[in-house]
């Protein structure tokens, strides 16, 4: 499905009935990364997901794709669907957007699931690296992003034992336009530091991370968990940065348990 929201066209998908769970995808993928969670939750929950501008079937917007833009698009989609609140589940870039959504509209977030993400802003070195990659993507296309990110997105176990998953993630990256990837790299580099926000979170929160994640290491995510009062923390074995795709059974089981535990 598609709708014009916030001045841009967004591709989105809604499955199932029940309490709403809104999924925000990682960079540089798209909403299809959440297919294992759709299958696992649609019988008990309304599962909502969308392609951020410049990814999947959503055309690029104007200028950089800020995390605030993704958050406002998520809010516009909830409004379009007539949904007052949702459990917001973001992984990696989706986690950054979830922070932005909670910072701006905490009343719309009934719970948070933050997977394989970070609260800290980019260092100057990281910002420089993103700018250099954006330049390569403009010159070489999405292939440059696949080359740079595949080794980081999947854990050692997945790269060694799951060649079909490596191929699938690569295809997902290559399906995105170079402009969309470049716009998002600019937005990732410009994102606000959310470290101070952690102590202000007042909704049930679950942190999940793959034990082989080198982008948002387990120790860093556990430290984030300690700063959010009453939050839960789950470390998934045999998974890297894309823990929802690498260990979908364990990811879904932890997610279902968290959703069931909510009043």
PDB file of N, CA and C in Angstrom, residues 11 65 67 82 84 89 92-93 100 109 111 136 145 152-153 170-171 174 183 186 191 208 213 229 231 238 253:
ATOM      1  N   UNK A  11       5.490   3.880   1.152  1.00  0.00           N
ATOM      2  CA  UNK A  11       4.984   2.516   1.029  1.00  0.00           C
ATOM      3  C   UNK A  11       4.880   1.936   2.427  1.00  0.00           C
ATOM      4  N   UNK A  65      17.824  12.583   4.932  1.00  0.00           N
ATOM      5  CA  UNK A  65      16.758  11.881   5.636  1.00  0.00           C
ATOM      6  C   UNK A  65      17.084  11.927   7.129  1.00  0.00           C
ATOM      7  N   UNK A  67      16.472  11.720  11.219  1.00  0.00           N
ATOM      8  CA  UNK A  67      15.735  10.786  12.063  1.00  0.00           C
ATOM      9  C   UNK A  67      14.406  11.400  12.494  1.00  0.00           C
ATOM     10  N   UNK A  82      -5.527   5.906  11.867  1.00  0.00           N
ATOM     11  CA  UNK A  82      -6.414   6.148  12.989  1.00  0.00           C
ATOM     12  C   UNK A  82      -5.961   5.487  14.273  1.00  0.00           C
ATOM     13  N   UNK A  84      -4.001   5.738  17.847  1.00  0.00           N
ATOM     14  CA  UNK A  84      -3.582   6.728  18.828  1.00  0.00           C
ATOM     15  C   UNK A  84      -2.201   6.435  19.405  1.00  0.00           C
ATOM     16  N   UNK A  89       9.025  -0.403  17.749  1.00  0.00           N
ATOM     17  CA  UNK A  89      10.193  -1.289  17.715  1.00  0.00           C
ATOM     18  C   UNK A  89      11.128  -0.813  16.614  1.00  0.00           C
ATOM     19  N   UNK A  92      18.641  -0.480  14.883  1.00  0.00           N
ATOM     20  CA  UNK A  92      19.694   0.321  14.285  1.00  0.00           C
ATOM     21  C   UNK A  92      19.171   1.713  13.934  1.00  0.00           C
ATOM     22  N   UNK A  93      19.141   2.108  12.665  1.00  0.00           N
ATOM     23  CA  UNK A  93      18.574   3.399  12.283  1.00  0.00           C
ATOM     24  C   UNK A  93      17.156   3.544  12.799  1.00  0.00           C
ATOM     25  N   UNK A 100      13.815   9.661  18.359  1.00  0.00           N
ATOM     26  CA  UNK A 100      13.282  10.937  17.889  1.00  0.00           C
ATOM     27  C   UNK A 100      11.769  11.002  18.075  1.00  0.00           C
ATOM     28  N   UNK A 109       3.618   6.833  22.175  1.00  0.00           N
ATOM     29  CA  UNK A 109       4.410   5.611  22.332  1.00  0.00           C
ATOM     30  C   UNK A 109       3.965   4.893  23.605  1.00  0.00           C
ATOM     31  N   UNK A 111       5.027   1.735  24.392  1.00  0.00           N
ATOM     32  CA  UNK A 111       6.182   0.957  24.836  1.00  0.00           C
ATOM     33  C   UNK A 111       7.265   1.067  23.771  1.00  0.00           C
ATOM     34  N   UNK A 136      31.043   7.795  -2.291  1.00  0.00           N
ATOM     35  CA  UNK A 136      31.251   6.573  -3.070  1.00  0.00           C
ATOM     36  C   UNK A 136      29.931   6.038  -3.608  1.00  0.00           C
ATOM     37  N   UNK A 145      27.571   0.658  -0.797  1.00  0.00           N
ATOM     38  CA  UNK A 145      26.998   0.495   0.536  1.00  0.00           C
ATOM     39  C   UNK A 145      26.993  -0.965   0.945  1.00  0.00           C
ATOM     40  N   UNK A 152      29.477  -5.717   8.567  1.00  0.00           N
ATOM     41  CA  UNK A 152      29.087  -5.188   9.877  1.00  0.00           C
ATOM     42  C   UNK A 152      27.674  -5.605  10.269  1.00  0.00           C
ATOM     43  N   UNK A 153      26.805  -5.781   9.271  1.00  0.00           N
ATOM     44  CA  UNK A 153      25.400  -6.037   9.565  1.00  0.00           C
ATOM     45  C   UNK A 153      25.152  -7.441  10.100  1.00  0.00           C
ATOM     46  N   UNK A 170      22.185  -8.653   1.052  1.00  0.00           N
ATOM     47  CA  UNK A 170      22.854  -7.944  -0.044  1.00  0.00           C
ATOM     48  C   UNK A 170      21.834  -7.484  -1.089  1.00  0.00           C
ATOM     49  N   UNK A 171      20.904  -8.347  -1.442  1.00  0.00           N
ATOM     50  CA  UNK A 171      19.880  -7.990  -2.431  1.00  0.00           C
ATOM     51  C   UNK A 171      18.995  -6.861  -1.921  1.00  0.00           C
ATOM     52  N   UNK A 174      20.986  -3.636  -2.389  1.00  0.00           N
ATOM     53  CA  UNK A 174      21.116  -3.257  -3.795  1.00  0.00           C
ATOM     54  C   UNK A 174      19.808  -2.790  -4.408  1.00  0.00           C
ATOM     55  N   UNK A 183      21.125  10.132   1.138  1.00  0.00           N
ATOM     56  CA  UNK A 183      20.330  11.021   1.997  1.00  0.00           C
ATOM     57  C   UNK A 183      20.299  10.510   3.437  1.00  0.00           C
ATOM     58  N   UNK A 186      23.574  11.093   5.398  1.00  0.00           N
ATOM     59  CA  UNK A 186      23.619  12.452   5.932  1.00  0.00           C
ATOM     60  C   UNK A 186      22.782  12.600   7.180  1.00  0.00           C
ATOM     61  N   UNK A 191      22.295  13.064  13.356  1.00  0.00           N
ATOM     62  CA  UNK A 191      21.311  12.751  14.391  1.00  0.00           C
ATOM     63  C   UNK A 191      21.726  13.274  15.766  1.00  0.00           C
ATOM     64  N   UNK A 208      17.227  -5.237  23.030  1.00  0.00           N
ATOM     65  CA  UNK A 208      17.697  -6.516  22.496  1.00  0.00           C
ATOM     66  C   UNK A 208      18.935  -6.286  21.639  1.00  0.00           C
ATOM     67  N   UNK A 213      27.163  -8.510  17.685  1.00  0.00           N
ATOM     68  CA  UNK A 213      26.994  -7.190  17.082  1.00  0.00           C
ATOM     69  C   UNK A 213      28.245  -6.344  17.333  1.00  0.00           C
ATOM     70  N   UNK A 229      14.760   3.188  33.626  1.00  0.00           N
ATOM     71  CA  UNK A 229      14.159   2.559  34.804  1.00  0.00           C
ATOM     72  C   UNK A 229      13.167   1.478  34.407  1.00  0.00           C
ATOM     73  N   UNK A 231      13.508  -1.184  32.678  1.00  0.00           N
ATOM     74  CA  UNK A 231      13.641  -1.799  31.355  1.00  0.00           C
ATOM     75  C   UNK A 231      14.186  -3.212  31.447  1.00  0.00           C
ATOM     76  N   UNK A 238      24.386 -16.154  18.645  1.00  0.00           N
ATOM     77  CA  UNK A 238      24.541 -16.473  17.218  1.00  0.00           C
ATOM     78  C   UNK A 238      23.947 -15.397  16.309  1.00  0.00           C
ATOM     79  N   UNK A 253      10.347 -14.588  20.242  1.00  0.00           N
ATOM     80  CA  UNK A 253       9.960 -15.101  21.558  1.00  0.00           C
ATOM     81  C   UNK A 253      10.146 -14.025  22.626  1.00  0.00           C
TER      82      UNK A 253
END
